[in-house]
Amino acid sequence: SKARVLVVGGGYGGATAAKYVRLLSDYRIDVVLVEPEPAFVSCPLSNLVLGGSRELADLTTPHGTLQSRHGVKLVRDSVSAIDPQKKTATLASGPTIAYDKLLLSPGVEMIWDSIPGLKQANASGQLLQAWKAGPETAALRQQLRAMPDGGVFAITIPEAPYRCPPGPYERACVVADYLKQAKPKSKLLILDANPDVTSKGPLFKKVWAQQYAGIIEYRPQHKAVEVDARSRTVRFEVQDEVKADVLNVLPSMRAGAIAVQSGLANSNKRWVNVNYLNFESTAAKDIHVIGDAIQVAPAMPKSGHMANSQAKVAAAAIVAELSGWEINPAPMLTNTCYSFVDAKNVIHVASVHEYVAAEKTFKAVHGSGGLSAAPNELEGTYAWNWARTIWADSLG
Ligand code: FAD
């Protein structure tokens, strides 16, 4: 009988892996993809929806081409349990699916209890994260539109590592751009648990000082420990509490719930340790994990581009093993991350990561990659082309 790869999660990592297992096996290996969402909605570029220059529809791609063009079997459900001994996964609706190889790319889960009050505030719709693109993104946009001129928008950032290191700083810029035009008396506070801006720091700081002087204020070393939704107040470990009209509190994050529940999150009970040669979990044989859920190697960001790149390494390893091929992999991963500083102007950072056998980890290749000199519109065009290309690569 045919070998079967079961993929859990149809985001940047999982969709790419599902497609590439089919391609690399010449369509010999069956692939089943379990994903509860009706369509893929990109987190990259979703900050523009908050800023008001784009809509969620611009970021949405159906999963259907994976099935119609590549023969991936799509199952609209979520996996609620995994049995690594029997090599089966149970769907929330009840049935069990057997696998030869399981590939998980479940993304991140918010650690709600790291900030008391936050979970209830999210459930009631009062304090939103919008750290997964979708209905929360649209709802946070509505809060922003309803904010009075002269109001305060505050975003809190958890200690690294979290999904998308530059994402909160990009969000601050794009929201400030909207405020500058629509509500110019307003303020935007960045309350960062980290000691400094963790990605593209000097570039962001220059934009805040020049383009958003009097609007954006950056406060490092602000670790949120409690929220009060009614008074829209956030309290910190050390610093004074802050009240805002719109409060966007990002708590600490860990691997998606299914990885944590299955005992795979063996790094600090947060992330999944993997063998970087094939992305197999160190906790369970024949379970491969990619994307935001893994414990990253040094200098490796939790990004969509990285998840897409890891997916190809994992897919190649899985196909080789199921086909009985001897391979001697020496994987390389790439990353490019564009950040909008307003609706049009963009900065980027890029890097190449090479597997170093002697240290069993990935390291950034010295002299590879690069960084923008300053925000510019041409990179805005590149950013959209990057997105269209990666969506086509993952889902087309
Ligand atoms: P995801 O893409 O989140 O996919 C996980 C999928 O798994 C989801 O579809 C989910 O529904 C599904 N799932 C979860 N649990 C289960 C289960 N039990 N059963 C079945 N399915 C399940 N990255 C970039 O490269 N460039 C950017 O410019 C960029 N900008 C960003 C901006 C923002 C505001 C944010 C929030 C993120 C940004 N990122 C960016 C990061 C990027 O979105 C993530 O790194 C990427 O989505 C990780 O891919 P993933 O496959 O690990 O997770």
PDB file of C-alpha atoms in Angstrom, residues 18-312:
ATOM      1  CA  ALA A  18       2.069  19.011   1.868  1.00  0.00           C
ATOM      2  CA  LYS A  19       2.694  20.247  -1.671  1.00  0.00           C
ATOM      3  CA  TYR A  20       6.405  19.402  -1.691  1.00  0.00           C
ATOM      4  CA  VAL A  21       5.940  15.842  -0.381  1.00  0.00           C
ATOM      5  CA  ARG A  22       3.633  15.311  -3.370  1.00  0.00           C
ATOM      6  CA  LEU A  23       6.030  16.972  -5.833  1.00  0.00           C
ATOM      7  CA  LEU A  24       9.242  15.361  -4.583  1.00  0.00           C
ATOM      8  CA  SER A  25       7.683  11.890  -4.484  1.00  0.00           C
ATOM      9  CA  ASP A  26       6.379  12.282  -8.027  1.00  0.00           C
ATOM     10  CA  TYR A  27       2.887  11.986  -6.553  1.00  0.00           C
ATOM     11  CA  ARG A  28       3.629   8.465  -5.201  1.00  0.00           C
ATOM     12  CA  ILE A  29       3.130   9.320  -1.534  1.00  0.00           C
ATOM     13  CA  ASP A  30      -0.362  10.098  -0.254  1.00  0.00           C
ATOM     14  CA  VAL A  31      -0.698  13.357   1.641  1.00  0.00           C
ATOM     15  CA  VAL A  32      -3.586  14.262   3.929  1.00  0.00           C
ATOM     16  CA  LEU A  33      -3.735  17.866   5.201  1.00  0.00           C
ATOM     17  CA  VAL A  34      -5.861  18.652   8.247  1.00  0.00           C
ATOM     18  CA  GLU A  35      -6.725  22.339   8.700  1.00  0.00           C
ATOM     19  CA  PRO A  36      -9.803  23.827  10.404  1.00  0.00           C
ATOM     20  CA  GLU A  37      -9.802  27.190   8.626  1.00  0.00           C
ATOM     21  CA  PRO A  38     -11.760  27.485   5.368  1.00  0.00           C
ATOM     22  CA  ALA A  39      -8.921  29.415   3.679  1.00  0.00           C
ATOM     23  CA  PHE A  40      -5.353  30.560   4.259  1.00  0.00           C
ATOM     24  CA  VAL A  41      -5.108  34.143   5.549  1.00  0.00           C
ATOM     25  CA  SER A  42      -1.595  35.582   5.569  1.00  0.00           C
ATOM     26  CA  CYS A  43      -0.232  37.164   8.745  1.00  0.00           C
ATOM     27  CA  PRO A  44       2.489  38.883   6.672  1.00  0.00           C
ATOM     28  CA  LEU A  45       0.929  42.122   5.355  1.00  0.00           C
ATOM     29  CA  SER A  46      -1.981  41.862   7.818  1.00  0.00           C
ATOM     30  CA  ASN A  47      -0.745  44.939   9.669  1.00  0.00           C
ATOM     31  CA  LEU A  48      -1.830  46.893   6.566  1.00  0.00           C
ATOM     32  CA  VAL A  49      -5.411  45.865   7.326  1.00  0.00           C
ATOM     33  CA  LEU A  50      -5.066  47.582  10.708  1.00  0.00           C
ATOM     34  CA  GLY A  51      -3.680  50.649   8.963  1.00  0.00           C
ATOM     35  CA  GLY A  52      -6.655  50.607   6.610  1.00  0.00           C
ATOM     36  CA  SER A  53      -4.806  50.439   3.272  1.00  0.00           C
ATOM     37  CA  ARG A  54      -5.729  46.769   2.606  1.00  0.00           C
ATOM     38  CA  GLU A  55      -8.470  44.269   3.372  1.00  0.00           C
ATOM     39  CA  LEU A  56      -8.318  40.681   4.587  1.00  0.00           C
ATOM     40  CA  ALA A  57      -9.569  39.552   1.176  1.00  0.00           C
ATOM     41  CA  ASP A  58      -6.250  40.794  -0.303  1.00  0.00           C
ATOM     42  CA  LEU A  59      -4.413  38.313   1.951  1.00  0.00           C
ATOM     43  CA  THR A  60      -6.643  35.280   1.509  1.00  0.00           C
ATOM     44  CA  THR A  61      -5.852  32.227  -0.635  1.00  0.00           C
ATOM     45  CA  PRO A  62      -8.005  29.087  -0.778  1.00  0.00           C
ATOM     46  CA  HIS A  63      -6.412  25.717   0.060  1.00  0.00           C
ATOM     47  CA  GLY A  64      -8.269  24.015  -2.797  1.00  0.00           C
ATOM     48  CA  THR A  65      -5.470  24.077  -5.398  1.00  0.00           C
ATOM     49  CA  LEU A  66      -3.432  21.730  -3.190  1.00  0.00           C
ATOM     50  CA  GLN A  67      -6.165  19.159  -3.804  1.00  0.00           C
ATOM     51  CA  SER A  68      -7.156  19.923  -7.402  1.00  0.00           C
ATOM     52  CA  ARG A  69      -3.636  20.330  -8.804  1.00  0.00           C
ATOM     53  CA  HIS A  70      -1.517  18.228  -6.456  1.00  0.00           C
ATOM     54  CA  GLY A  71      -3.855  15.563  -5.106  1.00  0.00           C
ATOM     55  CA  VAL A  72      -3.431  16.519  -1.456  1.00  0.00           C
ATOM     56  CA  LYS A  73      -6.457  15.253   0.445  1.00  0.00           C
ATOM     57  CA  LEU A  74      -7.891  18.184   2.417  1.00  0.00           C
ATOM     58  CA  VAL A  75      -9.704  17.550   5.676  1.00  0.00           C
ATOM     59  CA  ARG A  76     -11.460  20.555   7.249  1.00  0.00           C
ATOM     60  CA  ASP A  77     -11.037  19.655  10.905  1.00  0.00           C
ATOM     61  CA  SER A  78      -8.435  19.880  13.626  1.00  0.00           C
ATOM     62  CA  VAL A  79      -6.288  17.174  15.170  1.00  0.00           C
ATOM     63  CA  SER A  80      -7.133  16.780  18.860  1.00  0.00           C
ATOM     64  CA  ALA A  81      -4.754  13.961  19.839  1.00  0.00           C
ATOM     65  CA  ILE A  82      -1.737  12.072  18.551  1.00  0.00           C
ATOM     66  CA  ASP A  83      -0.634   8.526  19.396  1.00  0.00           C
ATOM     67  CA  PRO A  84       3.035   8.258  18.434  1.00  0.00           C
ATOM     68  CA  GLN A  85       3.156   4.513  19.258  1.00  0.00           C
ATOM     69  CA  LYS A  86       0.186   3.503  17.127  1.00  0.00           C
ATOM     70  CA  LYS A  87       1.068   6.272  14.633  1.00  0.00           C
ATOM     71  CA  THR A  88      -2.410   7.685  14.489  1.00  0.00           C
ATOM     72  CA  ALA A  89      -3.991  11.097  14.896  1.00  0.00           C
ATOM     73  CA  THR A  90      -7.544  11.716  16.124  1.00  0.00           C
ATOM     74  CA  LEU A  91      -9.704  14.412  14.592  1.00  0.00           C
ATOM     75  CA  ALA A  92     -11.857  16.710  16.734  1.00  0.00           C
ATOM     76  CA  SER A  93     -14.922  15.252  14.975  1.00  0.00           C
ATOM     77  CA  GLY A  94     -13.943  11.727  16.081  1.00  0.00           C
ATOM     78  CA  PRO A  95     -12.273   9.686  13.313  1.00  0.00           C
ATOM     79  CA  THR A  96      -8.682   8.489  13.524  1.00  0.00           C
ATOM     80  CA  ILE A  97      -6.140   8.727  10.685  1.00  0.00           C
ATOM     81  CA  ALA A  98      -3.100   6.434  10.478  1.00  0.00           C
ATOM     82  CA  TYR A  99       0.201   7.820   9.199  1.00  0.00           C
ATOM     83  CA  ASP A 100       3.673   6.684   8.231  1.00  0.00           C
ATOM     84  CA  LYS A 101       5.017  10.179   8.853  1.00  0.00           C
ATOM     85  CA  LEU A 102       3.338  13.020  10.706  1.00  0.00           C
ATOM     86  CA  LEU A 103       4.310  16.608   9.953  1.00  0.00           C
ATOM     87  CA  LEU A 104       3.125  19.313  12.345  1.00  0.00           C
ATOM     88  CA  SER A 105       3.146  23.011  11.567  1.00  0.00           C
ATOM     89  CA  PRO A 106       0.570  24.263  14.077  1.00  0.00           C
ATOM     90  CA  GLY A 107       1.998  27.742  14.567  1.00  0.00           C
ATOM     91  CA  VAL A 108       1.845  29.388  17.976  1.00  0.00           C
ATOM     92  CA  GLU A 109      -0.512  29.514  20.907  1.00  0.00           C
ATOM     93  CA  MET A 110      -0.754  32.500  23.260  1.00  0.00           C
ATOM     94  CA  ILE A 111       0.243  31.688  26.851  1.00  0.00           C
ATOM     95  CA  TRP A 112      -2.888  33.297  28.271  1.00  0.00           C
ATOM     96  CA  ASP A 113      -2.149  32.696  31.932  1.00  0.00           C
ATOM     97  CA  SER A 114       1.152  34.604  31.660  1.00  0.00           C
ATOM     98  CA  ILE A 115      -1.020  37.759  31.945  1.00  0.00           C
ATOM     99  CA  PRO A 116      -3.962  37.322  34.351  1.00  0.00           C
ATOM    100  CA  GLY A 117      -7.181  38.801  32.981  1.00  0.00           C
ATOM    101  CA  LEU A 118      -6.113  38.561  29.353  1.00  0.00           C
ATOM    102  CA  LYS A 119      -7.994  35.440  28.345  1.00  0.00           C
ATOM    103  CA  GLN A 120     -11.366  36.756  29.576  1.00  0.00           C
ATOM    104  CA  ALA A 121     -10.609  40.140  27.986  1.00  0.00           C
ATOM    105  CA  ASN A 122      -9.952  38.404  24.668  1.00  0.00           C
ATOM    106  CA  ALA A 123     -13.040  36.203  24.928  1.00  0.00           C
ATOM    107  CA  SER A 124     -15.241  39.249  25.549  1.00  0.00           C
ATOM    108  CA  GLY A 125     -13.677  41.022  22.565  1.00  0.00           C
ATOM    109  CA  GLN A 126     -12.335  43.880  24.700  1.00  0.00           C
ATOM    110  CA  LEU A 127      -8.579  43.308  24.379  1.00  0.00           C
ATOM    111  CA  LEU A 128      -7.493  41.736  21.121  1.00  0.00           C
ATOM    112  CA  GLN A 129      -4.173  40.326  19.954  1.00  0.00           C
ATOM    113  CA  ALA A 130      -4.717  39.899  16.189  1.00  0.00           C
ATOM    114  CA  TRP A 131      -1.517  37.832  16.092  1.00  0.00           C
ATOM    115  CA  LYS A 132      -3.267  35.350  13.790  1.00  0.00           C
ATOM    116  CA  ALA A 133      -4.687  37.134  10.784  1.00  0.00           C
ATOM    117  CA  GLY A 134      -8.477  36.877  10.514  1.00  0.00           C
ATOM    118  CA  PRO A 135     -11.544  38.140  12.363  1.00  0.00           C
ATOM    119  CA  GLU A 136      -9.444  39.615  15.210  1.00  0.00           C
ATOM    120  CA  THR A 137      -7.524  41.730  12.711  1.00  0.00           C
ATOM    121  CA  ALA A 138     -10.776  43.216  11.439  1.00  0.00           C
ATOM    122  CA  ALA A 139     -12.092  43.706  14.992  1.00  0.00           C
ATOM    123  CA  LEU A 140      -8.924  45.500  16.117  1.00  0.00           C
ATOM    124  CA  ARG A 141      -9.225  47.743  13.069  1.00  0.00           C
ATOM    125  CA  GLN A 142     -12.744  48.637  14.223  1.00  0.00           C
ATOM    126  CA  GLN A 143     -11.466  49.526  17.717  1.00  0.00           C
ATOM    127  CA  LEU A 144      -8.869  51.759  16.126  1.00  0.00           C
ATOM    128  CA  ARG A 145     -11.451  53.494  13.946  1.00  0.00           C
ATOM    129  CA  ALA A 146     -13.675  54.071  16.978  1.00  0.00           C
ATOM    130  CA  MET A 147     -10.812  55.592  18.989  1.00  0.00           C
ATOM    131  CA  PRO A 148     -11.193  59.336  19.582  1.00  0.00           C
ATOM    132  CA  ASP A 149      -8.632  61.780  18.201  1.00  0.00           C
ATOM    133  CA  GLY A 150      -6.253  62.431  21.080  1.00  0.00           C
ATOM    134  CA  GLY A 151      -6.559  58.830  22.278  1.00  0.00           C
ATOM    135  CA  VAL A 152      -3.794  56.344  23.043  1.00  0.00           C
ATOM    136  CA  PHE A 153      -3.078  53.075  21.234  1.00  0.00           C
ATOM    137  CA  ALA A 154      -0.695  50.848  23.207  1.00  0.00           C
ATOM    138  CA  ILE A 155       0.946  47.645  22.044  1.00  0.00           C
ATOM    139  CA  THR A 156       2.793  45.405  24.492  1.00  0.00           C
ATOM    140  CA  ILE A 157       5.501  43.032  23.258  1.00  0.00           C
ATOM    141  CA  PRO A 158       6.494  39.820  25.074  1.00  0.00           C
ATOM    142  CA  GLU A 159      10.040  38.649  25.674  1.00  0.00           C
ATOM    143  CA  ALA A 160      11.630  37.026  22.625  1.00  0.00           C
ATOM    144  CA  PRO A 161      11.242  34.496  21.101  1.00  0.00           C
ATOM    145  CA  TYR A 162       7.762  35.158  19.735  1.00  0.00           C
ATOM    146  CA  ARG A 163       6.122  34.931  16.288  1.00  0.00           C
ATOM    147  CA  CYS A 164       7.679  37.445  13.876  1.00  0.00           C
ATOM    148  CA  PRO A 165      10.355  39.531  15.664  1.00  0.00           C
ATOM    149  CA  PRO A 166       9.770  42.769  13.665  1.00  0.00           C
ATOM    150  CA  GLY A 167       5.962  42.335  13.497  1.00  0.00           C
ATOM    151  CA  PRO A 168       5.013  44.483  16.516  1.00  0.00           C
ATOM    152  CA  TYR A 169       7.314  47.322  15.419  1.00  0.00           C
ATOM    153  CA  GLU A 170       5.866  47.190  11.901  1.00  0.00           C
ATOM    154  CA  ARG A 171       2.380  47.300  13.447  1.00  0.00           C
ATOM    155  CA  ALA A 172       3.323  50.371  15.475  1.00  0.00           C
ATOM    156  CA  CYS A 173       4.484  52.182  12.311  1.00  0.00           C
ATOM    157  CA  VAL A 174       1.477  51.304  10.185  1.00  0.00           C
ATOM    158  CA  VAL A 175      -1.007  52.200  12.935  1.00  0.00           C
ATOM    159  CA  ALA A 176       0.868  55.461  13.601  1.00  0.00           C
ATOM    160  CA  ASP A 177       0.616  56.272   9.890  1.00  0.00           C
ATOM    161  CA  TYR A 178      -3.169  55.932  10.156  1.00  0.00           C
ATOM    162  CA  LEU A 179      -3.268  58.027  13.350  1.00  0.00           C
ATOM    163  CA  LYS A 180      -1.101  60.729  11.806  1.00  0.00           C
ATOM    164  CA  GLN A 181      -3.613  61.131   8.996  1.00  0.00           C
ATOM    165  CA  ALA A 182      -6.938  60.423  10.693  1.00  0.00           C
ATOM    166  CA  LYS A 183      -6.409  61.294  14.369  1.00  0.00           C
ATOM    167  CA  PRO A 184      -3.283  63.446  14.547  1.00  0.00           C
ATOM    168  CA  LYS A 185      -3.578  64.303  18.253  1.00  0.00           C
ATOM    169  CA  SER A 186      -3.287  60.634  19.224  1.00  0.00           C
ATOM    170  CA  LYS A 187      -0.346  58.754  20.716  1.00  0.00           C
ATOM    171  CA  LEU A 188       1.044  55.289  20.154  1.00  0.00           C
ATOM    172  CA  LEU A 189       2.965  53.584  22.958  1.00  0.00           C
ATOM    173  CA  ILE A 190       5.237  50.600  22.349  1.00  0.00           C
ATOM    174  CA  LEU A 191       5.666  48.786  25.660  1.00  0.00           C
ATOM    175  CA  ASP A 192       8.404  46.231  25.106  1.00  0.00           C
ATOM    176  CA  ALA A 193       9.373  43.496  27.585  1.00  0.00           C
ATOM    177  CA  ASN A 194      12.755  43.317  25.843  1.00  0.00           C
ATOM    178  CA  PRO A 195      15.640  45.676  26.595  1.00  0.00           C
ATOM    179  CA  ASP A 196      15.715  46.987  23.021  1.00  0.00           C
ATOM    180  CA  VAL A 197      14.122  46.664  19.581  1.00  0.00           C
ATOM    181  CA  THR A 198      14.833  43.041  18.611  1.00  0.00           C
ATOM    182  CA  SER A 199      14.790  43.396  14.813  1.00  0.00           C
ATOM    183  CA  LYS A 200      15.840  46.179  12.383  1.00  0.00           C
ATOM    184  CA  GLY A 201      16.311  48.341  15.483  1.00  0.00           C
ATOM    185  CA  PRO A 202      18.187  51.368  14.139  1.00  0.00           C
ATOM    186  CA  LEU A 203      15.930  51.550  11.055  1.00  0.00           C
ATOM    187  CA  PHE A 204      12.720  51.473  13.076  1.00  0.00           C
ATOM    188  CA  LYS A 205      14.019  53.976  15.616  1.00  0.00           C
ATOM    189  CA  LYS A 206      14.931  56.426  12.883  1.00  0.00           C
ATOM    190  CA  VAL A 207      11.428  56.158  11.394  1.00  0.00           C
ATOM    191  CA  TRP A 208       9.856  56.742  14.809  1.00  0.00           C
ATOM    192  CA  ALA A 209      12.024  59.797  15.433  1.00  0.00           C
ATOM    193  CA  GLN A 210      11.544  61.313  11.975  1.00  0.00           C
ATOM    194  CA  GLN A 211       8.200  60.215  10.549  1.00  0.00           C
ATOM    195  CA  TYR A 212       6.293  59.692  13.799  1.00  0.00           C
ATOM    196  CA  ALA A 213       7.837  62.254  16.160  1.00  0.00           C
ATOM    197  CA  GLY A 214       5.261  63.184  18.803  1.00  0.00           C
ATOM    198  CA  ILE A 215       3.146  60.115  18.013  1.00  0.00           C
ATOM    199  CA  ILE A 216       5.240  57.003  18.750  1.00  0.00           C
ATOM    200  CA  GLU A 217       6.931  56.571  22.091  1.00  0.00           C
ATOM    201  CA  TYR A 218       9.100  53.499  22.678  1.00  0.00           C
ATOM    202  CA  ARG A 219       9.467  52.175  26.237  1.00  0.00           C
ATOM    203  CA  PRO A 220      11.755  49.172  26.688  1.00  0.00           C
ATOM    204  CA  GLN A 221      11.832  46.853  29.716  1.00  0.00           C
ATOM    205  CA  HIS A 222       8.051  46.878  30.145  1.00  0.00           C
ATOM    206  CA  LYS A 223       7.003  43.340  30.932  1.00  0.00           C
ATOM    207  CA  ALA A 224       3.196  43.128  31.130  1.00  0.00           C
ATOM    208  CA  VAL A 225       2.012  41.035  34.081  1.00  0.00           C
ATOM    209  CA  GLU A 226      -1.698  41.850  34.398  1.00  0.00           C
ATOM    210  CA  VAL A 227      -4.516  43.574  32.542  1.00  0.00           C
ATOM    211  CA  ASP A 228      -7.816  45.109  33.536  1.00  0.00           C
ATOM    212  CA  ALA A 229     -10.115  45.083  30.542  1.00  0.00           C
ATOM    213  CA  ARG A 230     -12.774  47.401  31.974  1.00  0.00           C
ATOM    214  CA  SER A 231     -10.382  50.287  32.628  1.00  0.00           C
ATOM    215  CA  ARG A 232      -8.126  49.204  29.724  1.00  0.00           C
ATOM    216  CA  THR A 233      -5.123  49.206  32.005  1.00  0.00           C
ATOM    217  CA  VAL A 234      -1.982  47.115  31.747  1.00  0.00           C
ATOM    218  CA  ARG A 235       0.353  46.568  34.700  1.00  0.00           C
ATOM    219  CA  PHE A 236       4.052  45.825  34.488  1.00  0.00           C
ATOM    220  CA  GLU A 237       6.588  43.927  36.538  1.00  0.00           C
ATOM    221  CA  VAL A 238       8.488  47.092  37.471  1.00  0.00           C
ATOM    222  CA  GLN A 239       7.238  50.187  35.640  1.00  0.00           C
ATOM    223  CA  ASP A 240       4.099  52.274  36.211  1.00  0.00           C
ATOM    224  CA  GLU A 241       0.804  50.999  34.819  1.00  0.00           C
ATOM    225  CA  VAL A 242      -0.514  52.331  31.515  1.00  0.00           C
ATOM    226  CA  LYS A 243      -4.079  53.113  30.491  1.00  0.00           C
ATOM    227  CA  ALA A 244      -4.970  53.235  26.810  1.00  0.00           C
ATOM    228  CA  ASP A 245      -8.004  53.668  24.600  1.00  0.00           C
ATOM    229  CA  VAL A 246      -7.017  50.687  22.477  1.00  0.00           C
ATOM    230  CA  LEU A 247      -4.818  48.099  24.149  1.00  0.00           C
ATOM    231  CA  ASN A 248      -3.131  45.467  21.983  1.00  0.00           C
ATOM    232  CA  VAL A 249      -1.509  43.107  24.484  1.00  0.00           C
ATOM    233  CA  LEU A 250       0.696  40.368  23.054  1.00  0.00           C
ATOM    234  CA  PRO A 251       1.448  37.717  25.681  1.00  0.00           C
ATOM    235  CA  SER A 252       4.318  35.232  25.595  1.00  0.00           C
ATOM    236  CA  MET A 253       3.865  32.490  23.050  1.00  0.00           C
ATOM    237  CA  ARG A 254       4.598  28.791  22.709  1.00  0.00           C
ATOM    238  CA  ALA A 255       4.143  26.037  20.137  1.00  0.00           C
ATOM    239  CA  GLY A 256       0.572  25.441  18.951  1.00  0.00           C
ATOM    240  CA  ALA A 257      -1.597  23.575  21.492  1.00  0.00           C
ATOM    241  CA  ILE A 258      -1.454  20.197  19.762  1.00  0.00           C
ATOM    242  CA  ALA A 259       2.348  20.114  20.100  1.00  0.00           C
ATOM    243  CA  VAL A 260       2.207  21.081  23.773  1.00  0.00           C
ATOM    244  CA  GLN A 261      -0.588  18.588  24.603  1.00  0.00           C
ATOM    245  CA  SER A 262       1.258  15.761  22.841  1.00  0.00           C
ATOM    246  CA  GLY A 263       4.355  16.297  24.982  1.00  0.00           C
ATOM    247  CA  LEU A 264       6.427  17.407  22.000  1.00  0.00           C
ATOM    248  CA  ALA A 265       7.247  20.865  23.403  1.00  0.00           C
ATOM    249  CA  ASN A 266      10.344  19.666  25.224  1.00  0.00           C
ATOM    250  CA  SER A 267      12.272  22.936  25.108  1.00  0.00           C
ATOM    251  CA  ASN A 268      11.252  24.912  28.202  1.00  0.00           C
ATOM    252  CA  LYS A 269       7.739  23.420  27.836  1.00  0.00           C
ATOM    253  CA  ARG A 270       7.318  25.989  25.065  1.00  0.00           C
ATOM    254  CA  TRP A 271       8.950  24.923  21.825  1.00  0.00           C
ATOM    255  CA  VAL A 272       9.647  21.623  20.061  1.00  0.00           C
ATOM    256  CA  ASN A 273      13.266  20.531  19.842  1.00  0.00           C
ATOM    257  CA  VAL A 274      13.989  19.062  16.429  1.00  0.00           C
ATOM    258  CA  ASN A 275      16.875  17.444  14.619  1.00  0.00           C
ATOM    259  CA  TYR A 276      17.731  20.274  12.198  1.00  0.00           C
ATOM    260  CA  LEU A 277      18.769  17.824   9.475  1.00  0.00           C
ATOM    261  CA  ASN A 278      15.218  16.567   8.899  1.00  0.00           C
ATOM    262  CA  PHE A 279      13.069  18.476  11.436  1.00  0.00           C
ATOM    263  CA  GLU A 280      12.124  15.279  13.251  1.00  0.00           C
ATOM    264  CA  SER A 281      11.038  15.902  16.838  1.00  0.00           C
ATOM    265  CA  THR A 282      13.598  14.766  19.413  1.00  0.00           C
ATOM    266  CA  ALA A 283      10.649  13.545  21.522  1.00  0.00           C
ATOM    267  CA  ALA A 284       8.954  11.211  19.034  1.00  0.00           C
ATOM    268  CA  LYS A 285      10.034   9.206  16.009  1.00  0.00           C
ATOM    269  CA  ASP A 286       8.338   9.860  12.655  1.00  0.00           C
ATOM    270  CA  ILE A 287       6.885  13.159  13.853  1.00  0.00           C
ATOM    271  CA  HIS A 288       8.411  16.145  12.081  1.00  0.00           C
ATOM    272  CA  VAL A 289       7.746  19.691  13.274  1.00  0.00           C
ATOM    273  CA  ILE A 290       8.421  22.950  11.422  1.00  0.00           C
ATOM    274  CA  GLY A 291       7.616  26.638  11.533  1.00  0.00           C
ATOM    275  CA  ASP A 292       6.935  28.818  14.554  1.00  0.00           C
ATOM    276  CA  ALA A 293       6.422  25.779  16.834  1.00  0.00           C
ATOM    277  CA  ILE A 294      10.096  24.743  16.912  1.00  0.00           C
ATOM    278  CA  GLN A 295      12.960  25.786  19.129  1.00  0.00           C
ATOM    279  CA  VAL A 296      14.940  27.918  16.715  1.00  0.00           C
ATOM    280  CA  ALA A 297      18.646  27.760  15.973  1.00  0.00           C
ATOM    281  CA  PRO A 298      20.711  30.898  16.698  1.00  0.00           C
ATOM    282  CA  ALA A 299      19.638  33.925  14.618  1.00  0.00           C
ATOM    283  CA  MET A 300      16.720  32.002  13.086  1.00  0.00           C
ATOM    284  CA  PRO A 301      13.469  34.016  13.171  1.00  0.00           C
ATOM    285  CA  LYS A 302       9.955  32.645  13.581  1.00  0.00           C
ATOM    286  CA  SER A 303       8.776  33.777  10.158  1.00  0.00           C
ATOM    287  CA  GLY A 304       6.583  32.597   7.329  1.00  0.00           C
ATOM    288  CA  HIS A 305       9.541  32.617   4.958  1.00  0.00           C
ATOM    289  CA  MET A 306      11.508  30.429   7.375  1.00  0.00           C
ATOM    290  CA  ALA A 307       8.563  28.017   7.793  1.00  0.00           C
ATOM    291  CA  ASN A 308       8.336  27.698   3.983  1.00  0.00           C
ATOM    292  CA  SER A 309      12.073  27.070   3.750  1.00  0.00           C
ATOM    293  CA  GLN A 310      12.066  24.491   6.571  1.00  0.00           C
ATOM    294  CA  ALA A 311       9.088  22.734   4.953  1.00  0.00           C
ATOM    295  CA  LYS A 312      11.162  21.868   1.885  1.00  0.00           C
TER     296      LYS A 312
END
